[in-house]
Coordinates of N, CA and C in Angstrom, one line a residue:
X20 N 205.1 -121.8 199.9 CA 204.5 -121.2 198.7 C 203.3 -122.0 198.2
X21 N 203.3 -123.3 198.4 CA 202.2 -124.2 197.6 C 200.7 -123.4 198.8
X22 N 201.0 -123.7 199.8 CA 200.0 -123.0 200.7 C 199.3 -121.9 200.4
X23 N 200.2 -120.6 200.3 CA 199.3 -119.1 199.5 C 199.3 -119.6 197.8
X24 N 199.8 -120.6 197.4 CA 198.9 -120.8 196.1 C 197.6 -121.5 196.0
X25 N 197.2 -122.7 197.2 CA 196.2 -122.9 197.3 C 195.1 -122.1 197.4
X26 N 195.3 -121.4 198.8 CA 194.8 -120.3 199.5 C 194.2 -119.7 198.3
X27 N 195.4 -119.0 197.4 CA 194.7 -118.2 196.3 C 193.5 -119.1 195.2
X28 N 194.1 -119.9 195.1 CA 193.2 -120.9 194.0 C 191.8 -121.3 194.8
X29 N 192.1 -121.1 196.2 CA 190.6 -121.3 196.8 C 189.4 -119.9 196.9
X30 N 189.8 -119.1 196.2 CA 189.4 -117.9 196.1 C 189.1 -117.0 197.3
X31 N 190.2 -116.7 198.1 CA 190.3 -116.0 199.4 C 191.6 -115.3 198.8
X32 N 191.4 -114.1 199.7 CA 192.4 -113.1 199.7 C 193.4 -113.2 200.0
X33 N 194.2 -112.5 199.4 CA 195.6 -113.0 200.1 C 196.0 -111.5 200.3
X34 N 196.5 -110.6 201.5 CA 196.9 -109.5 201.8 C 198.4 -109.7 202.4
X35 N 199.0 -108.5 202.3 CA 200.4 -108.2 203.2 C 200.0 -108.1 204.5
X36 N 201.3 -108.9 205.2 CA 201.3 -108.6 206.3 C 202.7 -109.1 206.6
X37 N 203.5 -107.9 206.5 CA 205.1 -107.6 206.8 C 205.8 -109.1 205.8
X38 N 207.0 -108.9 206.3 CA 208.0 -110.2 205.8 C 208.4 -111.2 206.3
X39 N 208.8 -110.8 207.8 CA 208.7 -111.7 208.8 C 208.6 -111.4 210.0
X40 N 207.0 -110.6 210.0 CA 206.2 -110.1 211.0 C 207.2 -109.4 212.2
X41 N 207.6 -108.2 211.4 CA 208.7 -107.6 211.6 C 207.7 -106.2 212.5
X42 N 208.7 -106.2 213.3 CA 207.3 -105.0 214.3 C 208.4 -103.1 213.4
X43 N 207.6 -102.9 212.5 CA 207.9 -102.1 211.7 C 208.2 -100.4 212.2
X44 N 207.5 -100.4 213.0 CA 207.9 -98.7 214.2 C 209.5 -99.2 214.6
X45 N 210.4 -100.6 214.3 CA 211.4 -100.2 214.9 C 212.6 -100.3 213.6
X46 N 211.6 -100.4 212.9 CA 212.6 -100.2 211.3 C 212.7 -98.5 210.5
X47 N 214.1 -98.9 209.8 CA 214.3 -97.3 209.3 C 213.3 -97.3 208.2
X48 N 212.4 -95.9 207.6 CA 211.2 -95.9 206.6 C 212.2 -96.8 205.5
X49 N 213.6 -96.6 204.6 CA 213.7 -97.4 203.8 C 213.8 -98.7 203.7
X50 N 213.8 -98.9 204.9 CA 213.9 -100.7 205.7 C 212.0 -101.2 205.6
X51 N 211.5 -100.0 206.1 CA 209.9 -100.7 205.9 C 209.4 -100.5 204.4
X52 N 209.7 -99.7 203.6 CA 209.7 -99.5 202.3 C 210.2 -100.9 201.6
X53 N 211.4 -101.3 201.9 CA 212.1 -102.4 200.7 C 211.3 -103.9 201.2
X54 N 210.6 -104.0 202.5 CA 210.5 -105.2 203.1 C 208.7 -105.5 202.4
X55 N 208.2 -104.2 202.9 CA 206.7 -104.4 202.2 C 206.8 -104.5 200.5
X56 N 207.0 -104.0 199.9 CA 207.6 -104.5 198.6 C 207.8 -105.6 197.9
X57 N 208.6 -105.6 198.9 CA 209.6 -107.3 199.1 C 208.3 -108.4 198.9
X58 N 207.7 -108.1 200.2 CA 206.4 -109.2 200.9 C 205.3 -109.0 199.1
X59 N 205.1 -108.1 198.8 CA 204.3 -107.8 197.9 C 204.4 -108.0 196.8
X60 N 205.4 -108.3 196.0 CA 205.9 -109.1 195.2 C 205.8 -110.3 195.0
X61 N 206.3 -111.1 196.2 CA 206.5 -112.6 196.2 C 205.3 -113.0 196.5
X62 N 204.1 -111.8 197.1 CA 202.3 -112.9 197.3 C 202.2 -112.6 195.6
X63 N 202.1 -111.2 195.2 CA 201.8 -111.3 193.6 C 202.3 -112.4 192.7
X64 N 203.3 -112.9 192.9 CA 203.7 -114.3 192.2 C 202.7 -115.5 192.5
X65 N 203.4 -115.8 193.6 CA 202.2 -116.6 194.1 C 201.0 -116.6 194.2
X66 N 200.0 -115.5 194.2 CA 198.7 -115.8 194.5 C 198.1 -115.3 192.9
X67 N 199.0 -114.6 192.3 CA 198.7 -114.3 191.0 C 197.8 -113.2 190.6
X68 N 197.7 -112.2 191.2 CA 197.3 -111.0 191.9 C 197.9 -110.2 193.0
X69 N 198.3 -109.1 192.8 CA 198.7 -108.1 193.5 C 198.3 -108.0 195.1
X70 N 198.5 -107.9 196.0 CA 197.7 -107.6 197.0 C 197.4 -106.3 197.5
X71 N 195.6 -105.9 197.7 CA 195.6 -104.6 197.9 C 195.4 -104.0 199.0
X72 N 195.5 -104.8 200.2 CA 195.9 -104.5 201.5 C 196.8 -105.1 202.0
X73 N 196.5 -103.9 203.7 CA 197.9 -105.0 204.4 C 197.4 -104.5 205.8
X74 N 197.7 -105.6 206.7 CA 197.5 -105.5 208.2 C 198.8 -105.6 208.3
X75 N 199.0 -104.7 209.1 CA 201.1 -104.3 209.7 C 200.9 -106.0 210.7
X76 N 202.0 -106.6 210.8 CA 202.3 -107.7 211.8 C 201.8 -106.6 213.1
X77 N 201.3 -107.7 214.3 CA 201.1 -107.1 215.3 C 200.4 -105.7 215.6
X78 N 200.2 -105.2 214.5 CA 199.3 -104.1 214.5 C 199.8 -102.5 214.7
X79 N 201.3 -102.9 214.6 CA 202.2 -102.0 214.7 C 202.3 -100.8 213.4
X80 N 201.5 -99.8 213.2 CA 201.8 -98.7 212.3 C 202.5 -98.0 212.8
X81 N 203.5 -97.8 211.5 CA 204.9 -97.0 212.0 C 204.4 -95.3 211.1
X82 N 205.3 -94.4 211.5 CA 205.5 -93.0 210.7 C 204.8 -93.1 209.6
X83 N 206.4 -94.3 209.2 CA 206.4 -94.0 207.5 C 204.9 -94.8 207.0
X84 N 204.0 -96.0 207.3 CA 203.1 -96.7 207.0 C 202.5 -96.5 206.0
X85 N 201.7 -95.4 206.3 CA 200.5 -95.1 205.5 C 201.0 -93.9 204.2
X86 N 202.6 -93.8 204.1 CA 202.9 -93.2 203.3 C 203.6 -94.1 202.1
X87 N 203.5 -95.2 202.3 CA 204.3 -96.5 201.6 C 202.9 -97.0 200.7
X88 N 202.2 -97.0 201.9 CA 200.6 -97.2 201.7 C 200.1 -96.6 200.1
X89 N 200.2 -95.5 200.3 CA 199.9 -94.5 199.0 C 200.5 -94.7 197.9
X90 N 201.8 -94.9 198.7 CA 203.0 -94.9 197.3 C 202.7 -96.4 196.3
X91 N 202.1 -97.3 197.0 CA 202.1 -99.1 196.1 C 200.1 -98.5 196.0
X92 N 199.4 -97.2 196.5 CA 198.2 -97.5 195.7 C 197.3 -98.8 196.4
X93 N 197.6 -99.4 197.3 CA 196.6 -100.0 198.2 C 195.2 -99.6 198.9
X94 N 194.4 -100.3 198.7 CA 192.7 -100.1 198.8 C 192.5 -99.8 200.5
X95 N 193.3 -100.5 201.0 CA 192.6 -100.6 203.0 C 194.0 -100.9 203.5
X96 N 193.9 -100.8 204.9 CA 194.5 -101.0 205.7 C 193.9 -101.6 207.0
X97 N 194.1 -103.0 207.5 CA 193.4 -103.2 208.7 C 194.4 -103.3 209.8
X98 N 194.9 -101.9 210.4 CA 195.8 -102.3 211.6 C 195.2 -101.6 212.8
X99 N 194.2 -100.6 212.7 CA 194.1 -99.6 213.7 C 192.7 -99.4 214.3
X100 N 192.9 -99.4 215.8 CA 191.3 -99.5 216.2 C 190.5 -98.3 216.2
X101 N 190.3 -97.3 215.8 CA 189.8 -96.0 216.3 C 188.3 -95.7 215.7
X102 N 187.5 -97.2 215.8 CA 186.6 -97.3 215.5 C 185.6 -98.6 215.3
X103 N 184.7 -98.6 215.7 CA 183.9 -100.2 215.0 C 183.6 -100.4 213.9
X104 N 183.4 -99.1 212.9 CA 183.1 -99.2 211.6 C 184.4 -98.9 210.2
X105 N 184.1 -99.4 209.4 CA 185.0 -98.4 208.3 C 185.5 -97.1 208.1
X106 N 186.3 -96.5 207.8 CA 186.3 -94.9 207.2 C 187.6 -95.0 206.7
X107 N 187.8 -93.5 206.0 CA 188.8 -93.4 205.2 C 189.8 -93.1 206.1
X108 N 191.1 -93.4 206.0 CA 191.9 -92.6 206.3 C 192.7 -90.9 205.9
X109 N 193.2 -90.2 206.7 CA 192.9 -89.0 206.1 C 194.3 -88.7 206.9
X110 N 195.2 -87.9 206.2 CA 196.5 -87.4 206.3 C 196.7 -85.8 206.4
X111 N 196.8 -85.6 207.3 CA 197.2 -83.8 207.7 C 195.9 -83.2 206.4
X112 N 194.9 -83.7 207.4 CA 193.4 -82.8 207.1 C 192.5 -83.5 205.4
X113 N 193.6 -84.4 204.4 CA 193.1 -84.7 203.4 C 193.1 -86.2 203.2
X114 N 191.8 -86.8 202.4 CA 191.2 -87.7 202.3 C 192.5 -88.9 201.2
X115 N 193.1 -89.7 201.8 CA 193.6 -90.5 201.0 C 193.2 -91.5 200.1
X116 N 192.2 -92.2 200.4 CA 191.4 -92.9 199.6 C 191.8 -94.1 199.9
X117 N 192.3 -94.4 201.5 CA 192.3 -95.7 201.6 C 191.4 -96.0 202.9
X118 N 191.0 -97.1 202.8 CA 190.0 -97.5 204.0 C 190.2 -98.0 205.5
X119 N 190.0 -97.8 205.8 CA 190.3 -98.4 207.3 C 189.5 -99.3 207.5
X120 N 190.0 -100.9 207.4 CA 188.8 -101.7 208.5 C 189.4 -102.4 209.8
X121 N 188.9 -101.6 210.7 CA 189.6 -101.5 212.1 C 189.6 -102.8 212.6
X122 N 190.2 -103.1 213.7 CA 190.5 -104.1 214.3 C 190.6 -104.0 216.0
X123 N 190.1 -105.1 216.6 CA 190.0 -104.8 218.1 C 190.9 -106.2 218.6
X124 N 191.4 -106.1 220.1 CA 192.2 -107.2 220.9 C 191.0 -108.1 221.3
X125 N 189.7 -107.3 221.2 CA 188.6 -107.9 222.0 C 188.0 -109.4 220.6
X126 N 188.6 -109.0 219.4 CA 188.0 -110.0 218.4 C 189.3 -110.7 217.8
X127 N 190.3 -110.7 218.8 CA 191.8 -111.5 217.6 C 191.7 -112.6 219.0
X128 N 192.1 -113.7 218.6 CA 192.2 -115.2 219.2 C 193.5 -115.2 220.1
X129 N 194.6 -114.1 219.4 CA 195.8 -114.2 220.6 C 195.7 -114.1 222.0
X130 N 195.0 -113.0 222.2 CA 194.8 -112.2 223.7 C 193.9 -113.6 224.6
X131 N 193.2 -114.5 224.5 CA 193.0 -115.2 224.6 C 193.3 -117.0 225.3
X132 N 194.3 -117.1 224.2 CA 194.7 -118.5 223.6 C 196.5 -118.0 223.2
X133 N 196.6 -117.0 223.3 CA 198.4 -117.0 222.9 C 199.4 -117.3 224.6
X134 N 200.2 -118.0 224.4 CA 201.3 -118.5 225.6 C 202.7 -118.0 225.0
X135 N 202.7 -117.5 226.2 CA 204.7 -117.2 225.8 C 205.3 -117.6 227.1
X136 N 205.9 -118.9 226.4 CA 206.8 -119.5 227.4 C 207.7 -119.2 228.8
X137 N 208.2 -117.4 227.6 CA 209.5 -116.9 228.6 C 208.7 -116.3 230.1
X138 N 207.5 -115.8 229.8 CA 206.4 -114.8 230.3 C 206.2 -115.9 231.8
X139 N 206.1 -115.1 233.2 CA 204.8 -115.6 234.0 C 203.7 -115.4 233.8
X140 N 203.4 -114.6 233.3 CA 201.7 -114.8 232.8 C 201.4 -115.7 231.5
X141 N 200.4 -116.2 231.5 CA 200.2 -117.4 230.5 C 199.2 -117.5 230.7
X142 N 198.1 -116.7 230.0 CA 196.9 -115.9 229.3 C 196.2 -117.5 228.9
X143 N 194.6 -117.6 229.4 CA 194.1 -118.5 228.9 C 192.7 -118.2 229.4
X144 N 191.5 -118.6 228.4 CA 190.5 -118.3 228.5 C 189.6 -119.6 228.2
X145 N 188.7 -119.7 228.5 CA 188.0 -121.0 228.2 C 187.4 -120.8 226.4
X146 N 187.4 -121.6 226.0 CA 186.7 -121.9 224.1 C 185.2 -121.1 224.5
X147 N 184.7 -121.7 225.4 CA 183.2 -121.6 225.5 C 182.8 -119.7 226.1
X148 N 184.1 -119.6 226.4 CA 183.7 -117.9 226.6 C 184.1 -117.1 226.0
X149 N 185.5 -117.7 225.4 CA 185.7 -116.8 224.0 C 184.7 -117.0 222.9
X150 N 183.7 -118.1 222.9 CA 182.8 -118.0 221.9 C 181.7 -117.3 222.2
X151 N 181.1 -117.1 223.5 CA 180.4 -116.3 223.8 C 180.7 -114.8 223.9
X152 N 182.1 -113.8 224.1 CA 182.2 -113.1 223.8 C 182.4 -112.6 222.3
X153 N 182.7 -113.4 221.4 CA 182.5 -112.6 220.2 C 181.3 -113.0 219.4
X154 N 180.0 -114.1 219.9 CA 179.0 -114.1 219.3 C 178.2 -112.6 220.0
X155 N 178.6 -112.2 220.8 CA 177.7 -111.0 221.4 C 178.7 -109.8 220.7
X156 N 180.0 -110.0 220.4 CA 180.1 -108.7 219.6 C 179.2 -109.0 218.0
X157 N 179.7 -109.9 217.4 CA 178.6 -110.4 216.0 C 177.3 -109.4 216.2
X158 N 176.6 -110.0 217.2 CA 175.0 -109.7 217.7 C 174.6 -108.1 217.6
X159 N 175.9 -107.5 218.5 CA 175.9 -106.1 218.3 C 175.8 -105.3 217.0
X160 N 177.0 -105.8 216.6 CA 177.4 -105.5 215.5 C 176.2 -105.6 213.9
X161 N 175.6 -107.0 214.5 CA 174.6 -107.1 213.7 C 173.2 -106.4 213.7
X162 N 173.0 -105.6 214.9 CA 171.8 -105.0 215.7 C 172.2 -103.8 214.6
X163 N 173.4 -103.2 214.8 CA 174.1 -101.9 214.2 C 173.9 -102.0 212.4
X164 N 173.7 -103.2 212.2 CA 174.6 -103.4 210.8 C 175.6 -103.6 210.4
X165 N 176.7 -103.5 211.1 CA 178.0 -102.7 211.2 C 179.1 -104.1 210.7
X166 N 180.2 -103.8 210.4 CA 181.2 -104.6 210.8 C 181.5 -105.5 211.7
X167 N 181.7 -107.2 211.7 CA 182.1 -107.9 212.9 C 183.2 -108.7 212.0
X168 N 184.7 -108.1 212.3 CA 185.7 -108.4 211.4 C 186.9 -108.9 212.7
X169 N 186.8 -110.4 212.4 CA 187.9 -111.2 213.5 C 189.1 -111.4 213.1
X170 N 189.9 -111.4 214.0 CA 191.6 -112.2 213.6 C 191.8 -113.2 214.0
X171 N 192.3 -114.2 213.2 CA 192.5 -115.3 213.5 C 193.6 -115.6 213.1
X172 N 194.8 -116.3 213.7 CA 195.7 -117.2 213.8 C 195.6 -118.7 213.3
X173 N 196.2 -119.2 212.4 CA 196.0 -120.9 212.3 C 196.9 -121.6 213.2
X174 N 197.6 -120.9 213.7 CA 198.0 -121.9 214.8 C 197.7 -121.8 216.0
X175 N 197.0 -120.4 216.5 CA 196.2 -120.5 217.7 C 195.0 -120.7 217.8
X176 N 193.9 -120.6 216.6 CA 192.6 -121.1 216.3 C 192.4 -122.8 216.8
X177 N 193.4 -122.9 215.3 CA 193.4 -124.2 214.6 C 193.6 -125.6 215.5
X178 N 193.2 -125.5 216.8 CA 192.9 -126.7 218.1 C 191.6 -127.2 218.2
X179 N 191.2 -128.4 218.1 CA 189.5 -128.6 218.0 C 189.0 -128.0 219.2
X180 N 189.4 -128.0 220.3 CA 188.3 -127.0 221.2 C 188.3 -125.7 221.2
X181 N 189.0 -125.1 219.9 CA 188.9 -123.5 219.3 C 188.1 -124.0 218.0
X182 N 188.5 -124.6 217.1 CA 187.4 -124.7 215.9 C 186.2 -125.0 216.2
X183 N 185.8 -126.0 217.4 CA 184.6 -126.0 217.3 C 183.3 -125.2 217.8
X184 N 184.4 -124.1 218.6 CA 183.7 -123.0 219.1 C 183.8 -121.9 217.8
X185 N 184.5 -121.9 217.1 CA 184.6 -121.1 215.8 C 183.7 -121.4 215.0
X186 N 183.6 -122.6 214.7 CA 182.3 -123.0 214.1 C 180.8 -122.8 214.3
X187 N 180.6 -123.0 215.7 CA 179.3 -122.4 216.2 C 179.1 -121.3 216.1
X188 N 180.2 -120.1 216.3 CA 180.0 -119.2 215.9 C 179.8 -118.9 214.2
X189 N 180.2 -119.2 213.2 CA 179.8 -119.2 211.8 C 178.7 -119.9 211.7
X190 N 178.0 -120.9 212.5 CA 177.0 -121.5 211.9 C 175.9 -120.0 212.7
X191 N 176.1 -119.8 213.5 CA 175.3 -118.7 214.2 C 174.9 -117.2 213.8
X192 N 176.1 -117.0 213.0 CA 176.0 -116.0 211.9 C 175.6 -116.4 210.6
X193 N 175.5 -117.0 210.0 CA 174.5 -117.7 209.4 C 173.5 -117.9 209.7
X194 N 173.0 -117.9 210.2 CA 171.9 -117.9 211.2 C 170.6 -116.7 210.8
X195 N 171.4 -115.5 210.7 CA 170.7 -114.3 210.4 C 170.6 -113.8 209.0
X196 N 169.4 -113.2 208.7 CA 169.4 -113.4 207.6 C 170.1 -111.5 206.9
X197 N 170.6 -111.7 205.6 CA 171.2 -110.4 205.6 C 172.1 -110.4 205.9
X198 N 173.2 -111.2 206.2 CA 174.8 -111.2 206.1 C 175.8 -111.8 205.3
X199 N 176.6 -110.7 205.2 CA 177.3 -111.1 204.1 C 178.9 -110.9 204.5
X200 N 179.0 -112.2 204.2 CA 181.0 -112.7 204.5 C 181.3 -112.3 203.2
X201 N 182.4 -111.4 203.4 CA 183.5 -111.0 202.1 C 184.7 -110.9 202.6
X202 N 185.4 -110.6 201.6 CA 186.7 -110.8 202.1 C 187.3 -108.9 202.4
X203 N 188.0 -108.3 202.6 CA 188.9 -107.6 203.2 C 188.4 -106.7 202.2
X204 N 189.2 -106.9 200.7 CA 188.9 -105.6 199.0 C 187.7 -105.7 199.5
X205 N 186.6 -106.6 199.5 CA 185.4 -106.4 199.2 C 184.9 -105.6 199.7
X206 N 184.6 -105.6 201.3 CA 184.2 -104.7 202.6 C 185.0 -103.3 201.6
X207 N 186.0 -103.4 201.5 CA 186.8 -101.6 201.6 C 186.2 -101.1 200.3
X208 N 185.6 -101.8 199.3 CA 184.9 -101.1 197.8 C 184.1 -100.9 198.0
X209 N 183.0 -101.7 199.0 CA 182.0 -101.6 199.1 C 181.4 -99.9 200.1
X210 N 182.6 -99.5 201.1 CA 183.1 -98.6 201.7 C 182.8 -97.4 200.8
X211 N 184.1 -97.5 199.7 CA 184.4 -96.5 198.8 C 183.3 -96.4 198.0
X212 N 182.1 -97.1 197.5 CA 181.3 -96.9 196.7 C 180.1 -96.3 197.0
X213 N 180.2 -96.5 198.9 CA 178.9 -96.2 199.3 C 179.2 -95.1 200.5
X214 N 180.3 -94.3 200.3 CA 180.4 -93.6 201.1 C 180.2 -91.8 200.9
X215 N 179.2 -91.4 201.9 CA 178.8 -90.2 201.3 C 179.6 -89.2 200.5
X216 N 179.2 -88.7 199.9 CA 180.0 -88.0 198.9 C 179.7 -86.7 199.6
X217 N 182.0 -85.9 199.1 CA 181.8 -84.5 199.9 C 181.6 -83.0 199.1
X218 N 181.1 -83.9 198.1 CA 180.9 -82.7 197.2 C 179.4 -81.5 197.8

């Protein structure tokens, strides 16, 4: 708790993301209903503000998701890839009013840097190439304008031969002039405010 109270008091976002990164497609809808809730509650305490998104654990959107989604009134959702940029999400032909900010395996740190013991495979990439491939998605992305929106783990990052390629990379985006780091609401208002109107 003291941790997402920091977090919060450090002025970062604090979003849902399950209870205990519960792979949600294998729960019943009132089981994914009471647990996001659940999770949504106890950050609202703690962080002292509501949270108005949620990245599903693992990236798992179930059935029910995006109908829970509506129901708590949340701004974005970042679980689903079906694009490099923002857009709304849209339910049997009509515009919900929540945002999509997509997510790729090619920009989260697991696919990389995650080990699973039980596994023979035991996935490992060098710092220096994982930092070279997502400074050239950034680059792209920055060519485009567009979104360069990473996932990161604090216990698969958080090794100095991953921070300090993490770093290079933030000092490098920095770098260019015209970029702007926000947090998750921010990007998705900024979305909703500047998104063509279908009138």
């Amino acid at each position: 708790p003291d941790d997402v109270r920091a977090i919060a008091a450090a002025g970062h976002e604090v979003g849902l993301h399950g209870w205990i990164h519960e792979r949600t497609s294998n729960l019943a809808e009132a089981d994914e209903r009471e647990l996001t809730h659940r999770a949504a509650d106890v950050l609202h305490k703690l962080a002292g503000q509501p949270p108005v998104g949620l990245r599903t654990a693992s990236w798992d959107f179930s059935d029910a998701t995006l109908q829970i989604m509506r129901e708590m009134g949340l701004l974005y959702d970042c679980s689903m890839m079906c694009d490099d940029e923002p857009y709304e999400l849209v339910e049997d032909g009509a515009p919900t009013g929540i945002v999509e900010l997509p997510v790729e395996w090619i920009k989260d740190d697991y696919p990389y840097f995650g080990m699973d013991r039980l596994s023979p495979i035991r996935p490992y990439t060098a710092p220096s190439l994982v930092g070279d491939i997502w400074r050239r998605e950034f680059d792209g992305a920055y060519v485009e304008r567009g979104l360069f929106l990473l996932t990161m783990h604090p216990h698969i990052i958080g090794h100095r031969s991953r921070m300090s390629v993490l770093d290079e990379l933030v000092q490098h985006i920095r770098s260019r002039p015209g970029v702007w780091f926000a947090t998750h609401a921010q990007v998705a208002r900024y979305v909703k405010d500047h998104a063509p109107s279908s009138a």
